[in-house]
Amino acid sequence: MLDSFVRDMRSDRVGLVRAARRAYLLGLVALTLPGAVLGVVLLLARPAPMPFPAVLALLVLALVLALVALRLARSAAGNTELPARQAALTGAIQAATAPGVPLLLAYATLSQGLSVGLFLILAAVMHAVVWTQVPGWVREPEAES
């Protein structure tokens, strides 16, 4: 996997898009895997259910944070002061936060099925947005010296 990642990083724009998407997925896993473990621990502790208005407030907060993260990632990827490869990876890794926030909140509410479902839907939507936007963020890489 590392060989193909390095190969994609050194290739043309299409390869750089593949590398950015891999970096995004790795960032998402690194962000959410510890949350999954903590979510299971919380589930075993059987926490008191969260009132539905609080769940809705957290859902709105997750949406706002995900949109801010997406905007910051897009800005980082579009930074022309950075080489194209570095900008693409920086933006892609930062973009992992957009679906990561709702996923972490889903793990925190594992004991409540509806809450988990709402956060997972938001995470899936944000993932789809990031996945489709990453190619637009990647510039043609500069020639290596």
mmCIF file of C-alpha atoms in Angstrom:
data_model
loop_
_atom_site.group_PDB
_atom_site.id
_atom_site.type_symbol
_atom_site.label_atom_id
_atom_site.label_comp_id
_atom_site.label_asym_id
_atom_site.label_seq_id
_atom_site.Cartn_x
_atom_site.Cartn_y
_atom_site.Cartn_z
ATOM 1 C CA MET A 1 0.000 0.000 0.000
ATOM 2 C CA LEU A 2 2.804 2.403 0.864
ATOM 3 C CA ASP A 3 4.530 1.713 -2.462
ATOM 4 C CA SER A 4 1.414 2.570 -4.446
ATOM 5 C CA PHE A 5 0.887 5.693 -2.325
ATOM 6 C CA VAL A 6 4.439 6.894 -3.011
ATOM 7 C CA ARG A 7 4.044 6.045 -6.697
ATOM 8 C CA ASP A 8 0.818 8.049 -6.866
ATOM 9 C CA MET A 9 2.439 10.969 -5.067
ATOM 10 C CA ARG A 10 5.170 11.107 -7.677
ATOM 11 C CA SER A 11 2.930 10.714 -10.706
ATOM 12 C CA ASP A 12 0.597 13.086 -12.513
ATOM 13 C CA ARG A 13 -2.523 14.857 -11.242
ATOM 14 C CA VAL A 14 -4.678 11.695 -11.458
ATOM 15 C CA GLY A 15 -2.214 9.818 -9.255
ATOM 16 C CA LEU A 16 -2.100 12.736 -6.862
ATOM 17 C CA VAL A 17 -5.901 12.630 -6.568
ATOM 18 C CA ARG A 18 -5.655 8.916 -5.667
ATOM 19 C CA ALA A 19 -2.969 9.701 -3.083
ATOM 20 C CA ALA A 20 -5.047 12.539 -1.615
ATOM 21 C CA ARG A 21 -8.071 10.268 -1.308
ATOM 22 C CA ARG A 22 -5.956 7.621 0.435
ATOM 23 C CA ALA A 23 -4.564 10.244 2.801
ATOM 24 C CA TYR A 24 -8.111 11.412 3.513
ATOM 25 C CA LEU A 25 -9.244 7.869 4.341
ATOM 26 C CA LEU A 26 -6.220 7.243 6.553
ATOM 27 C CA GLY A 27 -6.846 10.528 8.351
ATOM 28 C CA LEU A 28 -10.480 9.564 8.869
ATOM 29 C CA VAL A 29 -9.518 6.187 10.323
ATOM 30 C CA ALA A 30 -6.869 7.756 12.576
ATOM 31 C CA LEU A 31 -9.404 10.277 13.825
ATOM 32 C CA THR A 32 -12.318 7.947 14.421
ATOM 33 C CA LEU A 33 -10.776 4.630 15.490
ATOM 34 C CA PRO A 34 -10.050 5.762 19.078
ATOM 35 C CA GLY A 35 -13.568 7.199 19.200
ATOM 36 C CA ALA A 36 -15.010 3.813 18.283
ATOM 37 C CA VAL A 37 -13.192 2.189 21.194
ATOM 38 C CA LEU A 38 -14.419 4.864 23.588
ATOM 39 C CA GLY A 39 -17.931 4.538 22.180
ATOM 40 C CA VAL A 40 -17.985 0.836 22.994
ATOM 41 C CA VAL A 41 -16.775 1.580 26.513
ATOM 42 C CA LEU A 42 -19.550 4.158 26.889
ATOM 43 C CA LEU A 43 -22.086 1.668 25.555
ATOM 44 C CA LEU A 44 -20.995 -0.900 28.137
ATOM 45 C CA ALA A 45 -21.357 1.724 30.880
ATOM 46 C CA ARG A 46 -25.017 2.176 29.858
ATOM 47 C CA PRO A 47 -25.249 5.964 30.039
ATOM 48 C CA ALA A 48 -28.521 7.779 30.601
ATOM 49 C CA PRO A 49 -30.268 8.612 27.322
ATOM 50 C CA MET A 50 -29.706 12.075 25.968
ATOM 51 C CA PRO A 51 -32.870 14.146 25.434
ATOM 52 C CA PHE A 52 -33.815 14.456 21.779
ATOM 53 C CA PRO A 53 -33.524 18.290 21.718
ATOM 54 C CA ALA A 54 -29.927 17.896 22.912
ATOM 55 C CA VAL A 55 -29.298 15.377 20.122
ATOM 56 C CA LEU A 56 -30.679 17.853 17.578
ATOM 57 C CA ALA A 57 -28.482 20.612 19.000
ATOM 58 C CA LEU A 58 -25.433 18.334 18.703
ATOM 59 C CA LEU A 59 -26.467 17.451 15.157
ATOM 60 C CA VAL A 60 -26.562 21.132 14.203
ATOM 61 C CA LEU A 61 -23.230 21.685 15.944
ATOM 62 C CA ALA A 62 -21.730 18.714 14.079
ATOM 63 C CA LEU A 63 -22.978 20.121 10.771
ATOM 64 C CA VAL A 64 -21.509 23.549 11.486
ATOM 65 C CA LEU A 65 -18.162 22.080 12.577
ATOM 66 C CA ALA A 66 -18.064 19.782 9.540
ATOM 67 C CA LEU A 67 -18.734 22.684 7.170
ATOM 68 C CA VAL A 68 -16.049 24.803 8.828
ATOM 69 C CA ALA A 69 -13.592 21.902 8.595
ATOM 70 C CA LEU A 70 -14.476 21.449 4.923
ATOM 71 C CA ARG A 71 -13.906 25.138 4.229
ATOM 72 C CA LEU A 72 -10.542 25.112 6.012
ATOM 73 C CA ALA A 73 -9.478 21.951 4.160
ATOM 74 C CA ARG A 74 -10.445 23.501 0.819
ATOM 75 C CA SER A 75 -8.468 26.606 1.747
ATOM 76 C CA ALA A 76 -5.409 24.547 2.694
ATOM 77 C CA ALA A 77 -5.609 22.583 -0.548
ATOM 78 C CA GLY A 78 -5.862 25.791 -2.543
ATOM 79 C CA ASN A 79 -2.827 27.390 -0.897
ATOM 80 C CA THR A 80 -0.642 28.341 -3.866
ATOM 81 C CA GLU A 81 2.334 29.035 -1.610
ATOM 82 C CA LEU A 82 2.643 25.282 -1.020
ATOM 83 C CA PRO A 83 3.730 22.798 -3.670
ATOM 84 C CA ALA A 84 0.752 20.996 -5.242
ATOM 85 C CA ARG A 85 1.573 17.679 -3.579
ATOM 86 C CA GLN A 86 1.835 19.177 -0.103
ATOM 87 C CA ALA A 87 -1.309 21.285 -0.552
ATOM 88 C CA ALA A 88 -3.311 18.275 -1.765
ATOM 89 C CA LEU A 89 -2.277 16.089 1.171
ATOM 90 C CA THR A 90 -2.756 18.859 3.714
ATOM 91 C CA GLY A 91 -6.258 19.562 2.462
ATOM 92 C CA ALA A 92 -7.173 15.887 2.222
ATOM 93 C CA ILE A 93 -6.029 15.065 5.740
ATOM 94 C CA GLN A 94 -7.788 18.120 7.164
ATOM 95 C CA ALA A 95 -10.945 17.154 5.257
ATOM 96 C CA ALA A 96 -11.152 13.960 7.315
ATOM 97 C CA THR A 97 -12.505 16.115 10.127
ATOM 98 C CA ALA A 98 -15.711 16.880 8.170
ATOM 99 C CA PRO A 99 -17.173 13.351 8.449
ATOM 100 C CA GLY A 100 -15.059 12.612 11.511
ATOM 101 C CA VAL A 101 -16.948 14.973 13.824
ATOM 102 C CA PRO A 102 -20.367 13.376 13.227
ATOM 103 C CA LEU A 103 -18.804 9.910 13.466
ATOM 104 C CA LEU A 104 -17.321 10.722 16.856
ATOM 105 C CA LEU A 105 -20.701 11.969 18.034
ATOM 106 C CA ALA A 106 -22.309 8.788 16.720
ATOM 107 C CA TYR A 107 -19.896 6.769 18.851
ATOM 108 C CA ALA A 108 -20.741 8.921 21.881
ATOM 109 C CA THR A 109 -24.443 8.100 21.445
ATOM 110 C CA LEU A 110 -24.184 4.386 20.631
ATOM 111 C CA SER A 111 -26.838 3.552 23.193
ATOM 112 C CA GLN A 112 -29.454 5.566 21.283
ATOM 113 C CA GLY A 113 -30.319 4.112 17.894
ATOM 114 C CA LEU A 114 -31.974 7.197 16.381
ATOM 115 C CA SER A 115 -29.109 9.461 17.420
ATOM 116 C CA VAL A 116 -26.536 7.105 15.957
ATOM 117 C CA GLY A 117 -28.508 6.938 12.723
ATOM 118 C CA LEU A 118 -28.740 10.719 12.391
ATOM 119 C CA PHE A 119 -25.021 11.206 13.027
ATOM 120 C CA LEU A 120 -24.115 8.387 10.617
ATOM 121 C CA ILE A 121 -26.276 9.941 7.898
ATOM 122 C CA LEU A 122 -24.556 13.293 8.397
ATOM 123 C CA ALA A 123 -21.145 11.590 8.353
ATOM 124 C CA ALA A 124 -22.033 9.740 5.132
ATOM 125 C CA VAL A 125 -23.192 12.948 3.470
ATOM 126 C CA MET A 126 -20.016 14.764 4.513
ATOM 127 C CA HIS A 127 -17.920 11.834 3.291
ATOM 128 C CA ALA A 128 -19.636 11.983 -0.105
ATOM 129 C CA VAL A 129 -19.055 15.735 -0.284
ATOM 130 C CA VAL A 130 -15.360 15.389 0.549
ATOM 131 C CA TRP A 131 -14.863 12.428 -1.793
ATOM 132 C CA THR A 132 -16.362 14.308 -4.744
ATOM 133 C CA GLN A 133 -14.607 17.602 -3.989
ATOM 134 C CA VAL A 134 -11.056 16.335 -3.446
ATOM 135 C CA PRO A 135 -10.284 16.035 -7.191
ATOM 136 C CA GLY A 136 -11.198 19.704 -7.648
ATOM 137 C CA TRP A 137 -8.727 20.705 -4.951
ATOM 138 C CA VAL A 138 -5.725 18.964 -6.528
ATOM 139 C CA ARG A 139 -3.550 21.065 -8.828
ATOM 140 C CA GLU A 140 -1.234 19.727 -11.481
ATOM 141 C CA PRO A 141 1.986 18.809 -9.611
ATOM 142 C CA GLU A 142 5.182 20.665 -10.340
ATOM 143 C CA ALA A 143 7.966 18.820 -12.119
ATOM 144 C CA GLU A 144 10.377 17.135 -9.715
ATOM 145 C CA SER A 145 13.942 18.306 -9.783
#
